[in-house]
Amino acid sequence: MSKIDCQYDLCVNDVRGEQKPEEARKGNVTYGIDDTPPWYLCIFMALQHYLTMIGAIVAIPFILCPALCMEETDPDRSNIISTMIFVTGLITWLQATFGCRLPIVQGGTISFLVPTLAILNLPAWKCPEEEILVAMSTEERRQVWTSRMCELSGAIAVAALFQLFLGYFGVIGSLLRFVTPLTIAPTVALVGLTLFDHAAEAASQQWGIAAGTFILLTIFSQCMTNVNIPTLSYNRDSGCTVAWFPLFKLFPVLLTIIIMWAVCGILTVTGVFPPEHPARTDLKVNIIEDAPWFRIPYPGQWGAPTVSVAGVLGMLAGVLACTVESISYYPTTARMCGAPPPPLHAINRGLGTEGLGTALAGLWGSGNGTNTFGENVGAIGVTKVGSRRVVQFAAGLMVLQGVVGKLGAVFIIIPQPVVGGLFCVMFGMISAFGLSALQYVDLNSSRNLYIIGFSLFFPLVLTRWMAAHSGVIHTGLEALDAVLQVLLSTSILVGGAVGCLLDNVIPGTDEERGLAAWAKEMSLEAAGASDDGDTYDFPIGMSLIRRWKWTYYLPFMPTYEKGKFTALFIKKKL
């Protein structure tokens, strides 16, 4: 067996003999969390994460900008998109390198759009009548939307401090004992189930293209993973040789996008798709023409952020929803990329870093917060590539695109039906991974079946009704109305809360609830970092941190020892 084959991880078991525990955990993952693929592979695999993320990121400004009273032709629309992608790259690198250190993408989220629209619907921020807007000068029109963006920026940044504080000080981590499989399952599953409207809207614009997309993705990612492509390779010792490269195993998403994009291009050129058809490849060419070549986003670019009680309380609901969702994703992502269960300090640090990222996103003027991207978690499951280095490369691509506007505009013009076909697979994968947490519980128990069924079905019923009756809550306080509207309209928050409450209130044995098996998956221990290093250690400075005894008291440090921080606030008995 050649060295080249081993390089592509095709003979791991033959070379290493017996599997070590970490190898057994890795399973069929092509690249685990600590693996470093060759740099040229990292670029292409990072591009997959970028392409998976870009559709969801770009969709947010198209909903946000009209609510800000921006003109359709306002060039700052593309600048908001670039800002959001730039901040996503910055925060993703920070999270993967110094945060929870899992290969997750942190970016804009639909969870913040709900409180955003609620805030902008308040009397003080409603858009003026169309006749008034048309009569305004360019500078006056800019003042209208920038004042609203400043309000959102301040509200997001201040609300994010709540998550930052609770994360870094270990408050959220100490509550994880109540986050059981019957909490995780509905929370994560409802992310995919709730997003089906977005997948359906995009895919239904041309079902043939969408069907071709998810059929090709299914064939590449599930049926052809063991099909290797001969490629030429050169080294000094053996010269030119033929190596068998696992193309379909590593790049199913990228291959699918390229092929279906090309199909759309052919159907556009031949006139099969009529003008203005959503599957045409020339539909959004003006985005490339209008995008600037070079622009660096900076904090306060739309003006100084402003703060109001109503805005902060409204955004707080979005922060809570994102916190619950991220807690659900951490153990799921760790399992998917062959990593050990995230320890308490990694969870604390991840949530704190997410809060820091949301604060930075607010100050940068993206008009949105940050959250773990479920689409990219699903991409790890499809591609079997869970390397942290790949996500760091993806973060670099996002930062580059945020600076070079023309580069990002090229990917923004991917036909919507292609994106819809990808979403059908990705959102389904998210739901499936959420439901996979049920493997730890006793599914023969009527107690568990009751909790599962109610926590999945009731949130869908409630949130649909709330969406159709947005002004039904009248407490006399507009801020409180906005908070309750957001909380009750967020299916993942309602589902997680219902599942958590019922599982901790309805009597059941530890075996029935799956607590013993879940404890092995969701580590709540926080023993100090070993001298040999650990997946969740910082990439630099660990030798110095181990020598500083005071780091053992900080809930976000790798050397944290559980209980030492809280012990500082407990009076010792004489």
Coordinates of C-alpha atoms in Angstrom, one line a residue:
M1 CA 0.0 0.0 0.0
S2 CA 1.5 3.4 -1.1
K3 CA 2.3 6.3 1.2
I4 CA 0.0 8.4 -0.9
D5 CA -3.0 6.3 -0.1
C6 CA -2.2 6.6 3.6
Q7 CA -2.0 10.4 3.2
Y8 CA -5.6 10.4 2.2
D9 CA -6.5 8.3 5.2
L10 CA -7.6 5.3 3.2
C11 CA -5.6 2.8 5.2
V12 CA -5.8 4.0 8.8
N13 CA -6.7 0.7 10.3
D14 CA -4.0 -1.2 8.3
V15 CA -1.2 1.2 9.4
R16 CA -2.1 1.7 13.0
G17 CA -3.3 -1.8 13.8
E18 CA -5.6 -1.9 16.8
Q19 CA -7.8 1.1 17.3
K20 CA -7.2 3.4 20.2
P21 CA -10.2 4.9 22.1
E22 CA -9.9 8.1 20.1
E23 CA -9.8 6.2 16.8
A24 CA -12.9 4.2 17.8
R25 CA -14.7 7.5 18.6
K26 CA -13.6 8.9 15.2
G27 CA -15.6 6.2 13.4
N28 CA -16.0 6.9 9.7
V29 CA -15.0 10.6 9.9
T30 CA -12.5 11.3 7.1
Y31 CA -10.8 14.1 9.0
G32 CA -11.3 14.4 12.7
I33 CA -11.2 17.6 14.8
D34 CA -7.5 17.7 15.4
D35 CA -6.5 16.4 11.9
T36 CA -4.8 18.8 9.5
P37 CA -5.5 18.1 5.9
P38 CA -3.1 19.4 3.2
W39 CA -3.5 23.1 2.6
Y40 CA -4.9 22.7 -0.9
L41 CA -7.6 20.4 0.4
C42 CA -8.3 22.8 3.2
I43 CA -9.1 25.5 0.7
F44 CA -11.6 23.5 -1.2
M45 CA -13.2 22.0 1.9
A46 CA -13.4 25.4 3.4
L47 CA -15.1 26.6 0.3
Q48 CA -17.9 24.0 1.0
H49 CA -18.5 25.6 4.4
Y50 CA -18.5 29.0 2.8
L51 CA -21.0 28.0 0.2
T52 CA -23.2 26.3 2.7
M53 CA -23.2 29.4 4.9
I54 CA -23.6 32.1 2.2
G55 CA -27.2 31.3 1.3
A56 CA -28.5 31.7 4.9
I57 CA -26.3 34.8 5.5
V58 CA -27.4 36.6 2.4
A59 CA -31.1 35.9 3.1
I60 CA -31.0 37.9 6.3
P61 CA -30.2 41.4 4.8
F62 CA -32.9 40.9 2.2
I63 CA -35.4 40.6 5.1
L64 CA -33.7 43.2 7.2
C65 CA -33.1 46.0 4.7
P66 CA -36.8 46.7 3.8
A67 CA -37.6 46.8 7.5
L68 CA -34.9 49.5 7.9
C69 CA -36.7 51.6 5.2
M70 CA -33.8 51.2 2.7
E71 CA -34.3 51.8 -1.0
E72 CA -34.1 48.8 -3.3
T73 CA -31.2 50.4 -5.2
D74 CA -29.3 51.6 -2.1
P75 CA -25.6 50.5 -2.6
D76 CA -25.2 50.1 1.1
R77 CA -27.3 46.9 0.9
S78 CA -24.2 45.1 -0.5
N79 CA -22.1 46.7 2.2
I80 CA -24.4 45.3 4.9
I81 CA -24.0 41.9 3.4
S82 CA -20.2 42.2 3.3
T83 CA -20.2 43.4 6.9
M84 CA -22.2 40.4 8.0
I85 CA -19.9 38.0 6.2
F86 CA -16.8 39.8 7.4
V87 CA -18.0 39.6 11.1
T88 CA -19.0 35.9 10.6
G89 CA -15.4 35.1 9.5
L90 CA -13.9 37.0 12.4
I91 CA -16.0 35.4 15.1
T92 CA -15.8 31.9 13.5
W93 CA -12.0 32.1 13.7
L94 CA -12.2 33.3 17.3
Q95 CA -14.6 30.6 18.3
A96 CA -12.7 27.7 16.6
T97 CA -9.3 28.9 17.8
F98 CA -9.9 30.2 21.4
G99 CA -13.6 29.6 22.1
C100 CA -15.1 26.1 22.4
R101 CA -12.6 25.0 19.7
L102 CA -15.2 22.9 17.9
P103 CA -15.3 23.3 14.0
I104 CA -18.5 25.4 14.0
V105 CA -19.4 28.5 12.0
Q106 CA -20.7 31.5 14.0
G107 CA -22.8 33.8 11.9
G108 CA -26.0 35.7 11.5
T109 CA -29.2 33.9 12.6
I110 CA -32.9 34.0 11.9
S111 CA -33.4 34.0 15.7
F112 CA -32.4 37.6 15.8
L113 CA -34.7 38.6 12.9
V114 CA -37.8 38.0 15.0
P115 CA -37.0 40.5 17.8
T116 CA -35.5 42.8 15.2
L117 CA -38.8 43.0 13.2
A118 CA -40.7 43.4 16.5
I119 CA -38.5 46.3 17.5
L120 CA -38.8 48.0 14.1
N121 CA -42.6 47.6 14.3
L122 CA -42.7 49.8 17.4
P123 CA -44.3 53.2 16.8
A124 CA -41.0 55.0 17.2
W125 CA -39.3 53.0 14.4
K126 CA -42.1 52.2 11.9
C127 CA -41.2 53.4 8.4
P128 CA -42.8 56.6 7.3
E129 CA -45.4 56.6 4.5
E130 CA -44.1 55.8 1.0
E131 CA -45.0 59.4 -0.2
I132 CA -42.8 60.9 2.6
L133 CA -39.9 58.6 1.8
V134 CA -40.0 59.4 -1.9
A135 CA -39.9 63.1 -1.1
M136 CA -36.8 62.8 1.0
S137 CA -33.3 63.7 -0.3
T138 CA -30.6 61.0 -0.5
E139 CA -29.1 62.2 2.8
E140 CA -32.4 62.3 4.6
R141 CA -33.3 58.8 3.4
R142 CA -29.9 57.6 4.6
Q143 CA -30.5 59.2 8.0
V144 CA -33.8 57.2 8.3
W145 CA -32.3 53.8 8.0
T146 CA -29.0 54.5 9.8
S147 CA -30.9 55.7 12.9
R148 CA -32.7 52.4 12.9
M149 CA -29.5 50.4 12.4
C150 CA -27.9 52.3 15.3
E151 CA -30.8 51.3 17.5
L152 CA -30.4 47.7 16.5
S153 CA -26.7 47.8 17.0
G154 CA -26.9 49.1 20.6
A155 CA -29.7 46.7 21.5
I156 CA -27.8 43.7 20.2
A157 CA -24.5 44.7 21.8
V158 CA -26.0 45.3 25.2
A159 CA -28.2 42.2 25.2
A160 CA -25.1 40.1 24.2
L161 CA -23.4 41.1 27.4
F162 CA -25.9 38.9 29.3
Q163 CA -24.7 35.8 27.4
L164 CA -21.1 36.9 27.7
F165 CA -21.3 37.2 31.4
L166 CA -23.3 34.0 32.0
G167 CA -20.9 32.0 29.7
Y168 CA -17.5 33.2 31.0
F169 CA -18.6 33.0 34.6
G170 CA -19.9 29.5 34.2
V171 CA -23.5 30.2 35.2
I172 CA -24.9 28.5 32.1
G173 CA -22.5 25.6 32.3
S174 CA -23.6 24.9 35.9
L175 CA -27.2 24.4 34.6
L176 CA -26.2 21.7 32.1
R177 CA -27.2 18.9 34.4
F178 CA -30.8 19.8 33.5
V179 CA -30.1 19.6 29.7
T180 CA -30.9 16.0 29.1
P181 CA -31.4 14.0 25.8
L182 CA -35.2 14.8 26.0
T183 CA -34.2 18.5 26.0
I184 CA -31.6 18.2 23.2
A185 CA -33.8 16.2 20.8
P186 CA -36.7 18.6 20.4
T187 CA -34.4 21.7 20.5
V188 CA -32.1 20.6 17.6
A189 CA -34.8 18.7 15.7
L190 CA -37.1 21.8 15.6
V191 CA -34.3 23.8 14.0
G192 CA -34.6 21.8 10.9
L193 CA -38.4 21.3 11.1
T194 CA -38.9 25.1 11.6
L195 CA -36.7 26.0 8.6
F196 CA -38.6 23.8 6.1
D197 CA -40.5 26.9 4.9
H198 CA -37.2 28.5 3.8
A199 CA -36.2 25.3 2.0
A200 CA -39.6 25.0 0.4
E201 CA -39.7 28.6 -0.8
A202 CA -36.3 28.3 -2.5
A203 CA -36.8 24.8 -3.9
S204 CA -40.3 25.5 -5.2
Q205 CA -39.0 28.1 -7.6
Q206 CA -37.8 25.3 -9.9
W207 CA -38.4 21.8 -8.5
G208 CA -36.5 20.1 -11.3
I209 CA -33.3 21.9 -10.4
A210 CA -33.9 21.5 -6.7
A211 CA -34.5 17.7 -7.2
G212 CA -31.4 17.4 -9.3
T213 CA -29.4 19.1 -6.5
F214 CA -30.5 16.8 -3.7
I215 CA -30.3 13.7 -5.9
L216 CA -26.7 14.4 -6.9
L217 CA -25.8 15.3 -3.3
T218 CA -27.3 12.0 -2.1
I219 CA -25.4 10.0 -4.8
F220 CA -22.1 11.8 -4.1
S221 CA -22.3 11.8 -0.3
Q222 CA -23.9 8.4 0.4
C223 CA -23.4 6.1 -2.6
M224 CA -20.0 7.1 -4.0
T225 CA -18.0 7.7 -0.9
N226 CA -15.8 4.7 -1.6
V227 CA -15.3 5.6 -5.3
N228 CA -11.8 7.1 -5.7
I229 CA -10.6 9.1 -8.7
P230 CA -7.1 8.6 -10.2
T231 CA -5.0 11.7 -10.0
L232 CA -1.4 12.5 -10.9
S233 CA 1.0 13.2 -8.0
Y234 CA 4.7 14.1 -8.0
N235 CA 7.4 13.8 -5.3
R236 CA 11.2 13.9 -5.5
D237 CA 11.6 10.2 -4.5
S238 CA 9.3 8.5 -6.9
G239 CA 8.5 11.2 -9.5
C240 CA 5.1 11.2 -11.1
T241 CA 2.7 8.6 -9.7
V242 CA -1.0 7.9 -9.8
A243 CA -2.8 8.4 -6.5
W244 CA -6.5 7.4 -5.8
F245 CA -8.2 10.5 -4.5
P246 CA -11.6 10.3 -2.5
L247 CA -13.2 13.1 -4.5
F248 CA -16.8 12.3 -3.8
K249 CA -16.1 11.7 -0.1
L250 CA -14.5 15.0 0.5
F251 CA -16.3 17.4 -1.9
P252 CA -20.0 16.3 -2.4
V253 CA -21.5 19.7 -1.7
L254 CA -19.0 21.6 -3.9
L255 CA -19.4 19.1 -6.8
T256 CA -23.1 19.3 -6.6
I257 CA -23.2 23.1 -6.7
I258 CA -20.7 23.3 -9.6
I259 CA -22.7 20.7 -11.7
M260 CA -26.1 22.2 -11.0
W261 CA -24.9 25.7 -11.5
A262 CA -23.5 24.7 -14.9
V263 CA -26.9 23.0 -15.8
C264 CA -28.7 26.3 -14.9
G265 CA -26.2 28.2 -17.1
I266 CA -26.8 25.9 -20.1
L267 CA -30.6 26.2 -19.7
T268 CA -30.2 30.0 -19.4
V269 CA -28.1 30.3 -22.6
T270 CA -30.4 28.0 -24.6
G271 CA -33.5 30.0 -23.6
V272 CA -35.2 27.2 -21.7
F273 CA -35.6 29.4 -18.7
P274 CA -37.6 32.6 -19.6
P275 CA -36.4 36.1 -18.6
E276 CA -36.6 36.8 -14.8
H277 CA -36.9 33.0 -14.0
P278 CA -35.3 32.4 -10.6
A279 CA -33.1 29.6 -11.9
R280 CA -31.4 31.8 -14.5
T281 CA -27.7 32.4 -13.8
D282 CA -27.8 36.0 -15.2
L283 CA -30.6 37.1 -12.8
K284 CA -28.3 38.7 -10.2
V285 CA -25.4 39.8 -12.4
N286 CA -26.0 43.4 -11.3
I287 CA -24.9 42.4 -7.8
I288 CA -21.4 41.9 -9.1
E289 CA -21.5 45.2 -11.0
D290 CA -22.6 47.2 -8.0
A291 CA -20.4 45.5 -5.4
P292 CA -17.2 47.6 -4.5
W293 CA -13.8 46.1 -5.2
F294 CA -12.3 46.8 -1.8
R295 CA -13.9 48.0 1.4
I296 CA -13.0 47.3 5.1
P297 CA -16.0 47.2 7.5
Y298 CA -15.4 48.9 10.8
P299 CA -17.2 49.4 14.1
G300 CA -19.7 52.3 14.1
Q301 CA -19.7 52.6 10.3
W302 CA -23.4 53.6 10.3
G303 CA -23.1 55.9 13.4
A304 CA -22.8 55.6 17.2
P305 CA -25.0 52.8 18.6
T306 CA -28.0 53.9 20.7
V307 CA -29.6 52.0 23.5
S308 CA -33.2 51.7 24.7
V309 CA -34.9 49.4 27.3
A310 CA -37.4 48.1 24.7
G311 CA -34.7 47.3 22.2
V312 CA -32.5 45.5 24.8
L313 CA -35.3 43.4 26.3
G314 CA -36.5 42.4 22.8
M315 CA -33.0 41.3 21.7
L316 CA -32.6 39.4 25.0
A317 CA -35.1 36.9 23.7
G318 CA -33.0 36.3 20.6
V319 CA -29.9 35.8 22.8
L320 CA -31.7 33.2 25.0
A321 CA -32.9 31.3 21.9
C322 CA -29.4 31.2 20.5
T323 CA -27.9 30.1 23.8
V324 CA -30.3 27.1 24.0
E325 CA -29.5 26.2 20.4
S326 CA -25.8 26.4 20.8
I327 CA -25.8 24.2 23.9
S328 CA -27.6 21.6 21.9
Y329 CA -25.1 21.8 19.0
Y330 CA -21.9 21.4 21.0
P331 CA -22.2 17.7 22.0
T332 CA -23.7 16.9 18.6
T333 CA -20.9 18.6 16.7
A334 CA -18.2 16.9 18.9
R335 CA -19.7 13.5 18.2
M336 CA -19.9 14.2 14.4
C337 CA -16.3 15.2 14.1
G338 CA -14.8 12.4 16.3
A339 CA -14.0 14.7 19.3
P340 CA -14.4 13.8 23.0
P341 CA -17.4 15.3 24.8
P342 CA -16.9 19.0 25.4
P343 CA -15.9 19.6 29.0
L344 CA -17.5 22.3 31.2
H345 CA -14.8 24.9 30.6
A346 CA -15.2 24.5 26.8
I347 CA -18.9 25.0 26.9
N348 CA -18.6 28.0 29.2
R349 CA -15.9 29.5 26.9
G350 CA -18.0 28.8 23.8
L351 CA -21.1 30.5 25.1
G352 CA -19.1 33.4 26.4
T353 CA -17.3 33.8 23.1
E354 CA -20.6 33.6 21.3
G355 CA -21.8 36.5 23.4
L356 CA -18.6 38.4 22.7
G357 CA -19.1 37.7 19.0
T358 CA -22.7 39.0 19.1
A359 CA -21.6 42.2 20.8
L360 CA -18.9 42.7 18.1
A361 CA -21.5 42.0 15.4
G362 CA -23.8 44.7 16.9
L363 CA -21.0 47.2 17.2
W364 CA -19.8 46.5 13.6
G365 CA -23.3 47.3 12.4
S366 CA -24.3 44.0 10.9
G367 CA -27.9 44.4 12.2
N368 CA -27.8 40.8 13.5
G369 CA -26.2 38.7 16.2
T370 CA -24.2 35.4 15.9
N371 CA -25.2 31.8 16.6
T372 CA -23.9 28.3 15.7
F373 CA -24.8 27.7 12.0
G374 CA -26.9 24.5 11.9
E375 CA -26.4 24.4 8.1
N376 CA -22.6 23.9 8.6
V377 CA -23.2 21.3 11.4
G378 CA -25.2 19.4 8.8
A379 CA -22.4 19.9 6.3
I380 CA -20.0 18.1 8.6
G381 CA -22.4 15.1 8.7
V382 CA -22.7 15.0 4.9
T383 CA -18.9 15.5 4.1
K384 CA -17.5 13.5 7.1
V385 CA -14.9 16.3 7.4
G386 CA -14.7 17.7 11.0
S387 CA -11.3 19.3 11.0
R388 CA -10.9 22.5 13.0
R389 CA -8.3 23.7 10.5
V390 CA -10.8 23.5 7.6
V391 CA -13.2 25.9 9.5
Q392 CA -10.3 28.2 10.2
F393 CA -9.6 28.4 6.5
A394 CA -13.3 29.0 5.9
A395 CA -13.2 31.9 8.4
G396 CA -10.3 33.3 6.4
L397 CA -12.3 33.1 3.2
M398 CA -15.2 34.9 4.8
V399 CA -13.0 37.7 6.0
L400 CA -11.5 38.0 2.6
Q401 CA -14.9 38.1 0.9
G402 CA -16.0 40.8 3.4
V403 CA -13.2 43.0 2.2
V404 CA -13.3 42.1 -1.5
G405 CA -16.9 42.7 -2.4
K406 CA -16.7 41.4 -6.0
L407 CA -15.5 38.0 -4.8
G408 CA -18.4 37.4 -2.5
A409 CA -20.9 38.7 -5.1
V410 CA -19.9 35.8 -7.4
F411 CA -21.2 33.3 -4.9
I412 CA -24.3 35.3 -4.1
I413 CA -25.6 34.7 -7.6
I414 CA -26.0 30.9 -7.1
P415 CA -29.5 30.1 -8.4
Q416 CA -32.1 29.9 -5.6
P417 CA -33.4 26.4 -6.6
V418 CA -29.9 25.0 -6.1
V419 CA -29.7 26.5 -2.7
G420 CA -33.2 25.1 -1.9
G421 CA -32.1 21.6 -2.9
L422 CA -29.1 21.9 -0.6
F423 CA -31.3 23.1 2.2
C424 CA -33.6 20.1 1.8
V425 CA -30.7 17.8 2.7
M426 CA -29.0 20.1 5.3
F427 CA -32.1 20.9 7.3
G428 CA -33.1 17.2 7.2
M429 CA -29.6 16.3 8.6
I430 CA -30.0 18.8 11.4
S431 CA -33.4 17.3 12.4
A432 CA -32.0 13.8 12.2
F433 CA -29.0 14.6 14.4
G434 CA -31.3 16.1 17.0
L435 CA -33.5 13.0 17.0
S436 CA -30.3 10.9 17.3
A437 CA -30.1 12.0 21.0
L438 CA -33.1 9.7 21.6
Q439 CA -30.8 6.7 21.3
Y440 CA -29.9 7.2 25.0
V441 CA -33.4 7.1 26.4
D442 CA -35.8 4.2 26.7
L443 CA -38.2 4.5 23.7
N444 CA -40.4 1.7 25.1
S445 CA -41.4 4.1 27.9
S446 CA -44.8 5.8 27.6
R447 CA -43.4 8.6 29.7
N448 CA -40.6 9.4 27.2
L449 CA -42.9 9.0 24.2
Y450 CA -45.3 11.5 25.7
I451 CA -42.5 14.0 26.3
I452 CA -41.1 13.6 22.8
G453 CA -44.4 13.9 21.0
F454 CA -45.6 16.9 23.0
S455 CA -42.3 18.8 22.9
L456 CA -42.1 18.4 19.1
F457 CA -45.7 19.0 18.2
F458 CA -46.8 21.8 20.6
P459 CA -44.0 24.3 19.6
L460 CA -45.0 24.0 16.0
V461 CA -48.6 24.7 16.8
L462 CA -47.9 27.6 19.1
T463 CA -45.3 29.4 16.9
R464 CA -47.5 29.1 13.8
W465 CA -50.4 30.6 15.7
M466 CA -48.2 33.4 17.1
A467 CA -46.9 34.2 13.6
A468 CA -50.5 34.5 12.4
H469 CA -51.6 36.7 15.4
S470 CA -48.6 38.9 16.0
G471 CA -50.5 41.6 18.0
V472 CA -52.4 39.3 20.3
I473 CA -50.3 40.0 23.4
H474 CA -51.3 43.2 25.3
T475 CA -49.8 43.6 28.7
G476 CA -49.7 47.4 28.7
L477 CA -45.9 47.4 28.2
E478 CA -44.6 47.4 24.7
A479 CA -41.2 46.1 25.7
L480 CA -42.8 43.2 27.5
D481 CA -45.1 42.5 24.6
A482 CA -42.1 42.3 22.3
V483 CA -40.2 39.9 24.6
L484 CA -43.2 37.6 25.0
Q485 CA -43.9 37.7 21.3
V486 CA -40.4 36.7 20.5
L487 CA -40.2 34.0 23.2
L488 CA -43.4 32.3 22.2
S489 CA -42.6 32.6 18.5
T490 CA -39.3 30.8 18.8
S491 CA -40.0 27.1 18.3
I492 CA -36.5 25.9 19.5
L493 CA -36.9 27.8 22.7
V494 CA -40.4 26.6 23.4
G495 CA -39.5 23.0 22.5
G496 CA -36.4 23.0 24.6
A497 CA -38.2 24.5 27.6
V498 CA -41.1 22.1 27.3
G499 CA -38.8 19.1 27.0
C500 CA -36.6 20.2 29.8
L501 CA -39.5 21.0 32.2
L502 CA -41.4 17.7 31.5
D503 CA -38.3 15.5 31.8
N504 CA -37.3 17.1 35.1
V505 CA -40.8 17.1 36.6
I506 CA -42.4 13.8 35.4
P507 CA -41.0 10.9 37.5
G508 CA -38.6 8.5 35.8
T509 CA -35.6 6.5 36.5
D510 CA -32.1 7.5 35.4
E511 CA -31.9 4.6 33.0
E512 CA -35.3 5.4 31.6
R513 CA -34.3 9.0 31.0
G514 CA -30.9 8.0 29.5
L515 CA -28.9 10.0 32.0
A516 CA -26.2 7.4 32.6
A517 CA -25.6 6.9 28.9
W518 CA -25.8 10.7 28.3
A519 CA -23.2 11.4 31.0
K520 CA -20.6 9.7 28.8
E521 CA -21.5 11.9 25.9
M522 CA -22.1 15.3 27.6
S523 CA -19.2 15.6 30.0
L524 CA -19.9 17.8 33.0
E525 CA -16.5 17.3 34.5
A526 CA -13.9 20.1 34.5
A527 CA -10.7 18.5 35.6
G528 CA -7.6 20.5 34.8
A529 CA -5.9 20.1 31.5
S530 CA -3.4 17.3 31.2
D531 CA 0.2 17.8 30.4
D532 CA -0.1 15.8 27.2
G533 CA -2.6 18.3 25.8
D534 CA -6.2 18.1 25.0
T535 CA -8.6 18.8 22.1
Y536 CA -10.1 21.8 24.0
D537 CA -6.8 23.3 25.2
F538 CA -5.7 26.7 23.9
P539 CA -3.4 26.4 20.9
I540 CA -0.7 28.6 22.7
G541 CA 0.4 29.4 26.2
M542 CA -0.8 26.2 27.9
S543 CA 2.5 25.6 29.7
L544 CA 2.3 29.0 31.3
I545 CA -1.4 28.6 32.1
R546 CA -0.8 25.3 33.9
R547 CA 1.8 27.1 36.2
W548 CA -0.7 29.9 37.2
K549 CA -2.8 28.4 40.0
W550 CA -5.3 31.2 39.8
T551 CA -6.5 29.9 36.4
Y552 CA -8.0 26.9 38.2
Y553 CA -10.7 29.2 39.5
L554 CA -11.8 30.7 36.2
P555 CA -14.7 28.7 34.6
F556 CA -13.5 29.4 31.1
M557 CA -9.9 28.3 31.4
P558 CA -8.8 24.7 30.4
T559 CA -7.3 24.3 33.8
Y560 CA -10.6 25.0 35.6
E561 CA -11.5 22.7 38.5
K562 CA -15.2 22.4 39.0
G563 CA -16.5 24.2 42.1
K564 CA -13.5 26.4 42.9
F565 CA -15.1 29.5 41.4
T566 CA -18.3 29.2 43.3
A567 CA -16.4 28.3 46.5
L568 CA -15.0 31.8 46.5
F569 CA -18.4 33.2 47.3
I570 CA -19.4 30.6 49.9
K571 CA -18.5 31.5 53.5
K572 CA -16.6 28.8 55.3
K573 CA -18.0 27.5 58.5
L574 CA -15.9 28.3 61.6

